Short mmCIF file of C-alpha atoms in Angstrom, two decimals:
data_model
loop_
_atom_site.label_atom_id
_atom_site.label_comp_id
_atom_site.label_asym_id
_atom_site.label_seq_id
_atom_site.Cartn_x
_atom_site.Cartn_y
_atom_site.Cartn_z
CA UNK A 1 221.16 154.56 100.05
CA UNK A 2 222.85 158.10 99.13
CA UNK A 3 221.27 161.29 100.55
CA UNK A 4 220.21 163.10 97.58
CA UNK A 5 219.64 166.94 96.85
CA UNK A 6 215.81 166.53 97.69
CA UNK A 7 214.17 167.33 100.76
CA UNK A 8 214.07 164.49 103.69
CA UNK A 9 211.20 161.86 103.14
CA UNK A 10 209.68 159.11 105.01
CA UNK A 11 209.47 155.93 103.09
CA UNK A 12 208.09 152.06 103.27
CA UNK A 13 210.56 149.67 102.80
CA UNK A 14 210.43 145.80 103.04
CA UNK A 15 212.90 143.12 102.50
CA UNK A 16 212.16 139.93 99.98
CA UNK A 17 214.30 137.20 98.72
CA UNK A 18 217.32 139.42 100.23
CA UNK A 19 216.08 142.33 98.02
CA UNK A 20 215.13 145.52 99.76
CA UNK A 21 211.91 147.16 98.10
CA UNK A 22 210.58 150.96 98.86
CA UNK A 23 207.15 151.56 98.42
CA UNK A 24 205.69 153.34 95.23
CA UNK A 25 202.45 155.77 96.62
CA UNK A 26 201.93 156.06 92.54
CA UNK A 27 201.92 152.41 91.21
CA UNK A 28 200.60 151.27 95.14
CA UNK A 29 203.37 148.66 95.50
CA UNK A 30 206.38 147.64 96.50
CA UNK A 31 209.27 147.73 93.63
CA UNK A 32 212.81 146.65 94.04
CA UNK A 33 214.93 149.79 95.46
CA UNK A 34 217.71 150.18 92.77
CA UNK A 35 219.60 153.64 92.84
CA UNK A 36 217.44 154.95 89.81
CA UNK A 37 214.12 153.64 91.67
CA UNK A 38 215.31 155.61 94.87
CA UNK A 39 215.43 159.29 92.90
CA UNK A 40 212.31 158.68 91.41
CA UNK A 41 210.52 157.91 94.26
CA UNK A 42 212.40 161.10 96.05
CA UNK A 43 211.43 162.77 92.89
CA UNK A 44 207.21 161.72 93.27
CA UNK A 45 207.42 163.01 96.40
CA UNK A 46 208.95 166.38 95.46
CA UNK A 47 205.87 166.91 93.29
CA UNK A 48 203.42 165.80 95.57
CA UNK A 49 204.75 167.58 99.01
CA UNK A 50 206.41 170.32 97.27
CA UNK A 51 204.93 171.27 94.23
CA UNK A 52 201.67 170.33 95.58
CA UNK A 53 200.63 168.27 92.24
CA UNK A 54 197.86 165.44 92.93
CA UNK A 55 198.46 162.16 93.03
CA UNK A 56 195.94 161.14 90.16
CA UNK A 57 197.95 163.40 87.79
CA UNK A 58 200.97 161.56 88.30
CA UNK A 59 201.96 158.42 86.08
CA UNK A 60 205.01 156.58 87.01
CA UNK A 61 207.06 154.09 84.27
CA UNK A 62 204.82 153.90 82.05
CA UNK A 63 205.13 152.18 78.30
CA UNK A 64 205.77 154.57 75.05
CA UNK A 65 206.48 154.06 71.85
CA UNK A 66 208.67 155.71 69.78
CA UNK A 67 209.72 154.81 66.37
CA UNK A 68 208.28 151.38 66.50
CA UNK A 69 210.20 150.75 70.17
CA UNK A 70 209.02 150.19 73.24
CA UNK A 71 210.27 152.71 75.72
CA UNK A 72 209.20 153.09 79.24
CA UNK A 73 209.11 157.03 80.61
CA UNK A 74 209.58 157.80 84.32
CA UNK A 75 207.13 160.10 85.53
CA UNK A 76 204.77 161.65 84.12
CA UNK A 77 201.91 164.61 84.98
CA UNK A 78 198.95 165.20 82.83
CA UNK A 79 197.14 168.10 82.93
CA UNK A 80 193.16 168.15 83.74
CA UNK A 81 192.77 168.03 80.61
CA UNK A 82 194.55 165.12 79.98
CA UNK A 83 197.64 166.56 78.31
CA UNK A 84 200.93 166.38 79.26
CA UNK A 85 202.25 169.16 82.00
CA UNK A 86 205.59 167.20 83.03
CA UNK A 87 208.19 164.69 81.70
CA UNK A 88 210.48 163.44 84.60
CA UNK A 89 213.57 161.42 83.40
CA UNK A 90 215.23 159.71 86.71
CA UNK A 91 218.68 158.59 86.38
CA UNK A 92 221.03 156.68 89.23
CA UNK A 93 222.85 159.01 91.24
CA UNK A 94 226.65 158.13 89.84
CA UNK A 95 225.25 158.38 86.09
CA UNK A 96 226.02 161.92 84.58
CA UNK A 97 223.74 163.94 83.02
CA UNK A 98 224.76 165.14 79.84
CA UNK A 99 223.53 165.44 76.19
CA UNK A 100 222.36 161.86 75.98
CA UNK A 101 220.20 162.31 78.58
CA UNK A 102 218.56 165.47 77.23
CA UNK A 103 218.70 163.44 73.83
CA UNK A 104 216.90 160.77 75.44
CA UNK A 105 214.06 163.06 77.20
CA UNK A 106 213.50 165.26 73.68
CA UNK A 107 212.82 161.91 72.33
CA UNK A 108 209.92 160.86 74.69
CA UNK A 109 208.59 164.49 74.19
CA UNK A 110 208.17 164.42 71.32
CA UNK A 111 205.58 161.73 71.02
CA UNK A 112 203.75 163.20 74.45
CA UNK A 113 204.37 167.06 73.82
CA UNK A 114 205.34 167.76 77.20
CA UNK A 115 205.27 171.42 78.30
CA UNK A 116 208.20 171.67 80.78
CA UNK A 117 210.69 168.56 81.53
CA UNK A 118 212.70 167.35 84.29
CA UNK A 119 216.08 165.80 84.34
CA UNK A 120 217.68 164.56 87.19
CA UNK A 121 220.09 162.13 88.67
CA UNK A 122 218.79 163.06 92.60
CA UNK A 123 221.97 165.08 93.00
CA UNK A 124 221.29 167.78 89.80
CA UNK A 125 218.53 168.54 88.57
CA UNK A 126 217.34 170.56 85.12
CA UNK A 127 214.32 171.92 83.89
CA UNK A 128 212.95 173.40 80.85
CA UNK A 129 210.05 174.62 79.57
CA UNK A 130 209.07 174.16 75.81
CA UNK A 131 207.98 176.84 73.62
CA UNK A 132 206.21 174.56 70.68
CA UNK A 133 205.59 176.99 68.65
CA UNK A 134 209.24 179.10 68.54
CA UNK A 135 210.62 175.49 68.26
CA UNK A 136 212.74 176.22 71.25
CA UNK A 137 213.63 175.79 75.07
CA UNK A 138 214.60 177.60 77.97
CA UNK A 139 216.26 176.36 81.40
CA UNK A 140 214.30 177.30 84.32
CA UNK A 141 215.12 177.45 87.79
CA UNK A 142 212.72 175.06 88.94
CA UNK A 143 209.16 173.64 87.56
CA UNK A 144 206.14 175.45 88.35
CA UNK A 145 203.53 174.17 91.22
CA UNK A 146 200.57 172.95 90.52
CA UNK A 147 197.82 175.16 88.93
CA UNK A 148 194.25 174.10 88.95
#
């Protein structure tokens, strides 16, 4: 798989039915490693190691539904409180990010109300943070760490 712009992680990996499959510490389970799968599991272990969030924050592809469709998010951290912190949207590394993308991530917000989101295709990486009440967002260097 392609080194991607995350720090260097160790990972489980298994072969089945001449698939290879990484371990998921979030879902506790092996899933098929597909280029998307392998930047968001670089990507759950950015927040865990270096943004220090726990582990039972974290939700990982999870059902939604917007509009009457079912849509399935990528990561996601809740606060204590049970609200949403943290959208993640993983993409392969040769996809692009561009407005479809964001497009696609302001849709999930806006049935979870997410305060800051995360774009990235394990090579770039975007973040904003939403200002619900100004209607607006800014791009941020880099999320926040965790906060109890």
């Amino acid at each position: 798989m392609q080194k991607l712009h995350f720090p260097t992680y160790t990972f489980r990996f298994k072969n089945s039915e001449n698939k290879p499959y990484i371990f998921d510490e979030i879902r506790k389970k092996f899933v098929v490693l597909q280029p998307e799968e392998w930047v968001r599991q670089h990507c759950v272990h950015y927040l865990i190691n270096e943004k220090k969030y726990p582990k039972s924050l974290i939700n990982v592809e999870k059902e939604l539904k917007i509009n009457n469709l079912k849509k399935r998010y990528d990561i996601v951290i809740f606060n204590s409180d049970g609200s949403i912190h943290l959208i993640v949207e993983c993409k392969a590394p040769k996809v692009t990010i561009n407005q479809n993308t964001f497009d696609q991530i302001a849709r999930y917000n806006l049935a979870l109300n997410a305060t800051y989101l995360m774009v990235t295709n394990g090579l770039n990486h975007y973040y904003c943070n939403i200002d619900f009440e100004e209607e607006r967002y800014q791009f941020l260097k880099d999320i926040p760490e965790y906060q109890l």
